[in-house]
Tab-separated table of C-alpha atoms in Angstrom:
chain	number	residue	atom	x	y	z
A	1	MET	CA	-152.441	-129.700	-33.972
A	2	THR	CA	-155.465	-131.109	-32.790
A	3	GLU	CA	-158.090	-127.735	-33.251
A	4	THR	CA	-160.800	-127.981	-30.564
A	5	SER	CA	-163.530	-125.004	-30.632
A	6	THR	CA	-162.971	-122.006	-29.003
A	7	ASP	CA	-164.544	-121.550	-25.381
A	8	SER	CA	-168.155	-121.247	-25.916
A	9	SER	CA	-169.075	-119.280	-22.834
A	10	PHE	CA	-166.093	-116.661	-24.016
A	11	ALA	CA	-167.549	-116.579	-27.449
A	12	ALA	CA	-171.298	-115.933	-26.385
A	13	ALA	CA	-170.203	-112.889	-23.825
A	14	SER	CA	-167.805	-111.105	-26.299
A	15	PRO	CA	-168.228	-110.020	-30.038
A	16	VAL	CA	-164.381	-111.599	-30.376
A	17	THR	CA	-164.884	-114.309	-33.355
A	18	PRO	CA	-162.978	-117.711	-33.412
A	19	ASP	CA	-161.175	-116.626	-36.697
A	20	GLU	CA	-160.407	-113.079	-35.166
A	21	LEU	CA	-159.061	-114.752	-31.811
A	22	THR	CA	-156.476	-117.296	-33.760
A	23	HIS	CA	-155.244	-114.643	-35.699
A	24	ILE	CA	-154.407	-112.640	-32.426
A	25	GLU	CA	-152.904	-115.786	-31.281
A	26	ASN	CA	-151.050	-116.586	-34.238
A	27	SER	CA	-149.563	-112.640	-33.722
A	28	VAL	CA	-148.845	-113.187	-30.219
A	29	ILE	CA	-147.014	-116.490	-31.259
A	30	ARG	CA	-145.137	-114.654	-34.375
A	31	ALA	CA	-143.905	-111.855	-31.325
A	32	ALA	CA	-142.702	-114.321	-28.646
A	33	GLN	CA	-141.087	-116.332	-31.431
A	34	GLU	CA	-139.166	-113.302	-33.221
A	35	ALA	CA	-138.619	-111.625	-29.733
A	36	GLY	CA	-136.826	-114.829	-28.472
A	37	GLU	CA	-134.944	-115.559	-31.261
A	38	PHE	CA	-133.210	-111.762	-31.451
A	39	VAL	CA	-132.776	-112.487	-27.146
A	40	ALA	CA	-130.815	-115.704	-28.035
A	41	SER	CA	-128.846	-113.788	-30.722
A	42	ARG	CA	-127.651	-111.583	-27.767
A	43	PHE	CA	-127.086	-114.560	-24.876
A	44	GLY	CA	-123.486	-114.328	-23.761
A	45	GLY	CA	-122.474	-111.317	-25.496
A	46	ILE	CA	-121.375	-107.621	-24.652
A	47	LEU	CA	-124.862	-105.913	-22.948
A	48	GLU	CA	-125.788	-102.345	-22.168
A	49	ILE	CA	-126.653	-102.787	-18.599
A	50	SER	CA	-128.495	-100.367	-16.046
A	51	ASN	CA	-130.527	-100.127	-12.892
A	52	LYS	CA	-134.422	-99.146	-13.176
A	53	GLY	CA	-134.111	-98.862	-9.111
A	54	ASP	CA	-131.601	-97.036	-7.062
A	55	LYS	CA	-130.006	-100.487	-5.775
A	56	PRO	CA	-127.045	-101.681	-7.526
A	57	GLY	CA	-127.456	-105.023	-8.679
A	58	LYS	CA	-131.176	-104.974	-8.275
A	59	ASP	CA	-134.248	-104.550	-10.629
A	60	LEU	CA	-131.683	-104.720	-13.796
A	61	VAL	CA	-132.606	-103.556	-17.789
A	62	THR	CA	-130.323	-104.155	-20.378
A	63	ASP	CA	-130.206	-103.036	-24.329
A	64	VAL	CA	-131.944	-106.346	-24.931
A	65	ASP	CA	-134.696	-105.961	-22.763
A	66	LYS	CA	-135.846	-102.710	-24.455
A	67	ALA	CA	-135.246	-103.832	-27.817
A	68	SER	CA	-137.030	-107.046	-27.493
A	69	GLN	CA	-140.213	-105.397	-26.401
A	70	ARG	CA	-139.845	-102.567	-29.211
A	71	LEU	CA	-139.843	-105.725	-31.522
A	72	ILE	CA	-143.195	-107.338	-30.106
A	73	GLU	CA	-145.152	-103.752	-30.149
A	74	ARG	CA	-144.487	-103.680	-34.435
A	75	ILE	CA	-145.673	-106.700	-34.498
A	76	MET	CA	-148.656	-105.595	-32.698
A	77	GLU	CA	-148.764	-102.950	-34.580
A	78	GLU	CA	-148.421	-104.376	-37.600
A	79	THR	CA	-150.958	-107.128	-37.137
A	80	CYS	CA	-153.285	-106.148	-34.315
A	81	PRO	CA	-153.937	-102.070	-35.121
A	82	ASP	CA	-156.735	-101.492	-32.625
A	83	HIS	CA	-153.921	-103.418	-29.737
A	84	MET	CA	-152.036	-101.495	-26.832
A	85	LEU	CA	-148.991	-102.504	-25.381
A	86	LEU	CA	-148.432	-102.711	-21.606
A	87	GLY	CA	-144.883	-103.833	-21.246
A	88	GLU	CA	-142.347	-104.074	-18.536
A	89	GLU	CA	-140.375	-101.656	-19.945
A	90	ASP	CA	-140.598	-97.842	-21.582
A	91	PRO	CA	-143.551	-97.105	-18.789
A	92	PRO	CA	-145.566	-94.216	-20.255
A	93	ASP	CA	-144.866	-90.512	-18.894
A	94	GLU	CA	-148.286	-90.771	-18.487
A	95	GLU	CA	-151.214	-93.407	-18.147
A	96	PRO	CA	-153.120	-93.445	-21.597
A	97	GLU	CA	-156.504	-95.242	-21.315
A	98	ALA	CA	-157.041	-98.884	-21.898
A	99	ALA	CA	-157.999	-100.304	-24.704
A	100	ASP	CA	-160.217	-103.461	-25.177
A	101	TRP	CA	-157.381	-105.118	-26.071
A	102	LEU	CA	-154.130	-104.984	-24.029
A	103	TRP	CA	-151.017	-106.623	-24.588
A	104	VAL	CA	-149.299	-107.682	-21.135
A	105	VAL	CA	-145.817	-108.370	-22.411
A	106	ASP	CA	-142.763	-109.135	-20.451
A	107	PRO	CA	-139.353	-108.777	-23.124
A	108	ILE	CA	-137.189	-110.693	-20.752
A	109	ASP	CA	-138.408	-112.421	-17.506
A	110	GLY	CA	-135.359	-113.110	-15.494
A	111	THR	CA	-133.129	-110.491	-16.685
A	112	THR	CA	-130.660	-111.171	-14.020
A	113	ASN	CA	-130.023	-114.719	-15.158
A	114	PHE	CA	-129.793	-113.342	-18.730
A	115	VAL	CA	-127.140	-110.888	-17.700
A	116	ASN	CA	-124.977	-113.943	-16.114
A	117	SER	CA	-125.521	-116.213	-19.075
A	118	SER	CA	-128.120	-118.358	-17.522
A	119	PRO	CA	-130.656	-119.884	-19.549
A	120	VAL	CA	-133.352	-119.692	-16.829
A	121	HIS	CA	-135.191	-116.828	-18.767
A	122	ALA	CA	-138.238	-116.223	-21.027
A	123	VAL	CA	-140.423	-113.661	-23.353
A	124	SER	CA	-144.140	-113.660	-22.568
A	125	VAL	CA	-146.738	-112.332	-24.585
A	126	ALA	CA	-150.353	-112.304	-23.785
A	127	ALA	CA	-153.381	-110.806	-25.197
A	128	LEU	CA	-156.030	-109.861	-22.835
A	129	TYR	CA	-159.557	-108.659	-23.888
A	130	ARG	CA	-160.766	-106.445	-21.113
A	131	GLY	CA	-158.175	-107.660	-18.670
A	132	GLU	CA	-158.949	-111.683	-19.401
A	133	PRO	CA	-155.893	-113.299	-21.037
A	134	VAL	CA	-157.514	-114.831	-24.180
A	135	ALA	CA	-154.214	-115.492	-25.910
A	136	ALA	CA	-150.546	-115.990	-25.348
A	137	ALA	CA	-147.190	-117.450	-25.754
A	138	ILE	CA	-144.245	-117.997	-23.790
A	139	TRP	CA	-140.708	-118.861	-25.716
A	140	ILE	CA	-137.682	-120.052	-23.387
A	141	PRO	CA	-134.246	-121.343	-24.388
A	142	TRP	CA	-134.049	-125.299	-24.664
A	143	PRO	CA	-131.164	-127.817	-25.251
A	144	ASN	CA	-132.964	-129.108	-28.489
A	145	ASP	CA	-132.588	-128.797	-32.168
A	146	ALA	CA	-134.303	-125.348	-32.520
A	147	GLY	CA	-132.565	-124.314	-29.247
A	148	ASN	CA	-136.080	-123.219	-27.737
A	149	LEU	CA	-139.158	-124.391	-26.716
A	150	LEU	CA	-142.632	-121.677	-27.592
A	151	MET	CA	-145.646	-122.679	-25.578
A	152	HIS	CA	-148.944	-120.876	-26.910
A	153	ALA	CA	-152.584	-120.925	-26.088
A	154	ARG	CA	-155.694	-119.299	-26.946
A	155	LYS	CA	-159.017	-119.723	-24.697
A	156	GLY	CA	-160.893	-122.924	-24.967
A	157	ASN	CA	-158.038	-124.713	-27.522
A	158	GLY	CA	-155.895	-126.296	-24.946
A	159	THR	CA	-152.099	-125.502	-24.522
A	160	TRP	CA	-149.243	-126.396	-27.148
A	161	VAL	CA	-146.050	-126.980	-27.624
A	162	GLY	CA	-145.487	-127.147	-31.365
A	163	ASP	CA	-147.809	-129.737	-32.125
A	164	THR	CA	-148.022	-131.621	-28.902
A	165	GLN	CA	-150.936	-130.544	-26.163
A	166	VAL	CA	-149.412	-130.466	-22.613
A	167	HIS	CA	-150.853	-130.910	-19.514
A	168	VAL	CA	-150.099	-129.766	-15.856
A	169	HIS	CA	-148.905	-132.724	-13.535
A	170	LYS	CA	-151.546	-135.103	-12.523
A	171	SER	CA	-151.844	-134.547	-8.410
A	172	SER	CA	-152.479	-137.725	-6.168
A	173	GLU	CA	-155.163	-138.994	-5.046
A	174	SER	CA	-155.079	-135.815	-2.018
A	175	GLY	CA	-153.581	-133.858	-3.348
A	176	GLU	CA	-150.414	-133.505	-1.621
A	177	PRO	CA	-147.504	-132.942	-3.090
A	178	ILE	CA	-145.778	-135.731	-4.543
A	179	SER	CA	-142.073	-136.414	-3.379
A	180	GLY	CA	-139.178	-136.528	-6.200
A	181	VAL	CA	-141.636	-134.113	-8.053
A	182	LEU	CA	-140.568	-130.812	-8.685
A	183	SER	CA	-142.562	-127.974	-7.091
A	184	ALA	CA	-141.490	-124.202	-6.741
A	185	ARG	CA	-142.099	-121.508	-3.619
A	186	PRO	CA	-140.391	-118.542	-2.146
A	187	GLY	CA	-137.797	-119.490	0.395
A	188	TRP	CA	-139.389	-116.588	3.029
A	189	VAL	CA	-142.808	-118.798	2.883
A	190	ARG	CA	-142.385	-119.642	6.600
A	191	ARG	CA	-142.072	-116.127	7.501
A	192	MET	CA	-145.851	-115.174	5.866
A	193	PHE	CA	-147.534	-118.186	6.338
A	194	ASN	CA	-148.180	-120.880	9.214
A	195	VAL	CA	-147.438	-123.949	7.468
A	196	GLN	CA	-149.910	-126.297	8.713
A	197	LYS	CA	-149.811	-130.117	9.874
A	198	PRO	CA	-150.506	-131.875	6.391
A	199	LEU	CA	-148.554	-129.786	3.902
A	200	GLU	CA	-145.196	-129.470	6.549
A	201	GLY	CA	-142.151	-131.965	5.124
A	202	HIS	CA	-144.485	-132.364	1.928
A	203	PHE	CA	-143.910	-129.464	-1.071
A	204	GLY	CA	-142.197	-131.618	-3.323
A	205	GLU	CA	-138.637	-131.128	-4.600
A	206	ILE	CA	-137.834	-127.505	-4.384
A	207	ARG	CA	-136.529	-125.819	-7.063
A	208	VAL	CA	-136.724	-121.350	-7.754
A	209	GLY	CA	-134.823	-120.499	-10.634
A	210	GLY	CA	-135.306	-116.499	-10.566
A	211	SER	CA	-138.047	-116.170	-13.715
A	212	ALA	CA	-141.615	-116.314	-13.109
A	213	CYS	CA	-142.764	-117.174	-16.455
A	214	TYR	CA	-140.118	-120.018	-17.062
A	215	GLU	CA	-140.706	-121.567	-13.560
A	216	GLN	CA	-145.274	-121.265	-14.587
A	217	PHE	CA	-144.005	-122.408	-18.009
A	218	MET	CA	-142.444	-125.684	-15.974
A	219	VAL	CA	-145.903	-125.838	-14.597
A	220	ALA	CA	-148.083	-125.807	-17.596
A	221	ASN	CA	-146.117	-128.789	-19.506
A	222	GLY	CA	-146.435	-130.900	-16.113
A	223	THR	CA	-142.442	-130.377	-15.488
A	224	MET	CA	-143.464	-129.019	-11.846
A	225	GLN	CA	-146.179	-130.049	-9.848
A	226	TYR	CA	-147.019	-126.360	-9.014
A	227	ALA	CA	-145.525	-123.036	-8.356
A	228	LEU	CA	-146.062	-120.341	-5.561
A	229	THR	CA	-144.935	-117.702	-7.365
A	230	GLY	CA	-144.294	-113.647	-6.501
A	231	PHE	CA	-144.716	-110.832	-5.614
A	232	ALA	CA	-144.794	-110.465	-9.070
A	233	MET	CA	-145.754	-107.769	-11.694
A	234	ALA	CA	-148.986	-108.584	-14.200
A	235	TRP	CA	-146.335	-108.992	-16.545
A	236	ASP	CA	-144.905	-112.047	-15.266
A	237	PHE	CA	-148.370	-113.956	-15.147
A	238	ALA	CA	-150.267	-112.388	-18.019
A	239	ALA	CA	-149.560	-115.428	-20.371
A	240	ALA	CA	-149.205	-118.305	-17.540
A	241	ILE	CA	-152.777	-117.782	-16.445
A	242	LEU	CA	-153.894	-118.612	-19.942
A	243	LEU	CA	-151.397	-121.427	-20.229
A	244	VAL	CA	-152.129	-123.238	-17.349
A	245	LYS	CA	-155.718	-123.163	-17.229
A	246	GLU	CA	-155.993	-124.178	-20.393
A	247	SER	CA	-153.469	-127.157	-19.709
A	248	GLY	CA	-155.647	-128.160	-16.994
A	249	GLY	CA	-154.480	-126.597	-14.307
A	250	LYS	CA	-155.903	-123.995	-11.429
A	251	ILE	CA	-154.318	-120.525	-10.265
A	252	MET	CA	-155.282	-119.187	-7.012
A	253	ALA	CA	-153.882	-115.816	-5.730
A	254	ALA	CA	-152.832	-115.032	-2.130
A	255	SER	CA	-156.008	-112.315	-0.634
A	256	SER	CA	-155.877	-109.935	2.301
A	257	SER	CA	-157.905	-112.834	3.881
A	258	PRO	CA	-156.959	-116.060	5.220
A	259	GLU	CA	-157.883	-117.764	1.966
A	260	PHE	CA	-156.521	-118.415	-1.325
A	261	VAL	CA	-159.096	-116.979	-4.087
A	262	ASP	CA	-159.570	-118.329	-7.951
A	263	PHE	CA	-157.739	-115.766	-10.270
A	264	ASP	CA	-157.887	-115.551	-13.899
A	265	GLY	CA	-156.940	-111.819	-14.807
A	266	TRP	CA	-157.997	-108.011	-13.950
A	267	ALA	CA	-161.523	-108.230	-15.659
A	268	LYS	CA	-163.222	-106.996	-12.840
A	269	GLY	CA	-164.247	-103.363	-13.083
A	270	TYR	CA	-162.613	-103.260	-16.078
A	271	ALA	CA	-162.896	-100.143	-18.139
A	272	ASN	CA	-161.752	-98.242	-20.829
A	273	ASP	CA	-159.731	-95.365	-18.697
A	274	SER	CA	-156.278	-94.844	-17.575
A	275	ALA	CA	-157.303	-95.613	-13.917
A	276	THR	CA	-157.542	-99.613	-15.576
A	277	TYR	CA	-154.286	-99.070	-17.541
A	278	GLY	CA	-152.704	-97.548	-14.047
A	279	ARG	CA	-154.452	-100.872	-12.094
A	280	ILE	CA	-153.057	-103.577	-14.133
A	281	ARG	CA	-149.332	-101.690	-14.613
A	282	LYS	CA	-149.282	-101.384	-11.063
A	283	TRP	CA	-151.033	-104.790	-9.943
A	284	ARG	CA	-148.383	-106.987	-7.895
A	285	GLY	CA	-149.658	-110.634	-6.409
A	286	LEU	CA	-148.761	-113.751	-5.290
A	287	LEU	CA	-150.041	-116.830	-7.375
A	288	LEU	CA	-150.475	-120.682	-6.407
A	289	SER	CA	-150.625	-122.548	-9.785
A	290	GLY	CA	-150.777	-126.459	-10.761
A	291	SER	CA	-152.786	-128.917	-10.515
A	292	PRO	CA	-156.163	-128.288	-9.056
A	293	ASP	CA	-156.202	-130.814	-6.513
A	294	THR	CA	-152.672	-129.718	-5.850
A	295	VAL	CA	-153.326	-126.089	-5.535
A	296	GLU	CA	-155.965	-126.708	-3.233
A	297	PHE	CA	-154.268	-128.708	-1.143
A	298	VAL	CA	-151.472	-126.341	-0.991
A	299	ALA	CA	-153.929	-122.908	-0.795
A	300	ARG	CA	-155.834	-124.679	2.569
A	301	ASN	CA	-152.375	-125.670	4.454
A	302	LEU	CA	-151.055	-121.953	4.165
A	303	ARG	CA	-152.303	-119.558	6.636
A	304	PRO	CA	-150.887	-115.799	6.645
A	305	LYS	CA	-149.092	-115.401	10.341
A	306	ARG	CA	-151.568	-112.282	11.050
A	307	ARG	CA	-154.863	-111.841	9.562
A	308	GLY	CA	-154.936	-109.115	6.955
A	309	LEU	CA	-151.041	-109.302	6.540
A	310	LEU	CA	-151.239	-110.298	2.518
A	311	GLY	CA	-153.580	-107.237	2.389
A	312	LYS	CA	-150.921	-104.740	3.743
A	313	LEU	CA	-148.311	-106.329	1.804
A	314	SER	CA	-150.064	-106.005	-1.816
A	315	SER	CA	-150.816	-103.178	-1.020
A	316	LEU	CA	-147.164	-101.831	-0.592
A	317	PHE	CA	-146.806	-103.510	-4.340
A	318	GLY	CA	-149.416	-101.391	-5.913
A	319	SER	CA	-152.181	-104.147	-6.117
């Protein structure tokens, strides 16, 4: 793997040394790989399944989700003892004060797929420094000799799968999505947005698999040209934000105005308090990721049907 230097602006603005960031990336990689191997060992087997909500068949959680998160937390405590974990499973009874370093973790993204023996699921681990993802890894099942792929990045060093640096799909000259190239968007997009004429009939080849992390892995490695993903939680996006950006991509978020806005995490207003921890845990959003020109083209040509609609919907989901 060819090494490049850590992003100079990040290094100048934070007390994190390049060696420390490399250590954290290696810890995140280890956690995602070991959790992924554990998840794979239980795939297709007998599971203890329950619901997190009151709707049968919705918001499923298994004993594997919970054990995967505990495994990741043990590795974090062993390798980065001053870091804190914020995971999808087993939320704390009371919101603790946020630490400078926060691991935002989805121990199985795509639990419904996993329960139904679909290989479209993922393990996602991101280390955030004061709200910004700076080291990340996503593990997915894959039909190769190893049975999986693991994608990782640290800020300023590119995105890698093994010894191969990966990049987002090259856009067309205009940014218009390319026919015959995979894309992802929710089926309900036309209920929320007016699709402008340049985008009408030009969304690309739409595929939606039921795992936000898997979907964004496909964006970062160039398999999908863009994805409009959500509404989903911080743990569905934390690792992918860095992986997509370090592979040359762009991330934008739907906002309460008609415009999509650039998005790079939860650094704004970050404080070491319980309000910050709660804000990230409760956050929910709709993100657009892909090559910069394609993302900007799609963003220009999607307009909320009513001004402020996205903000109202986002507030319902705790953004």
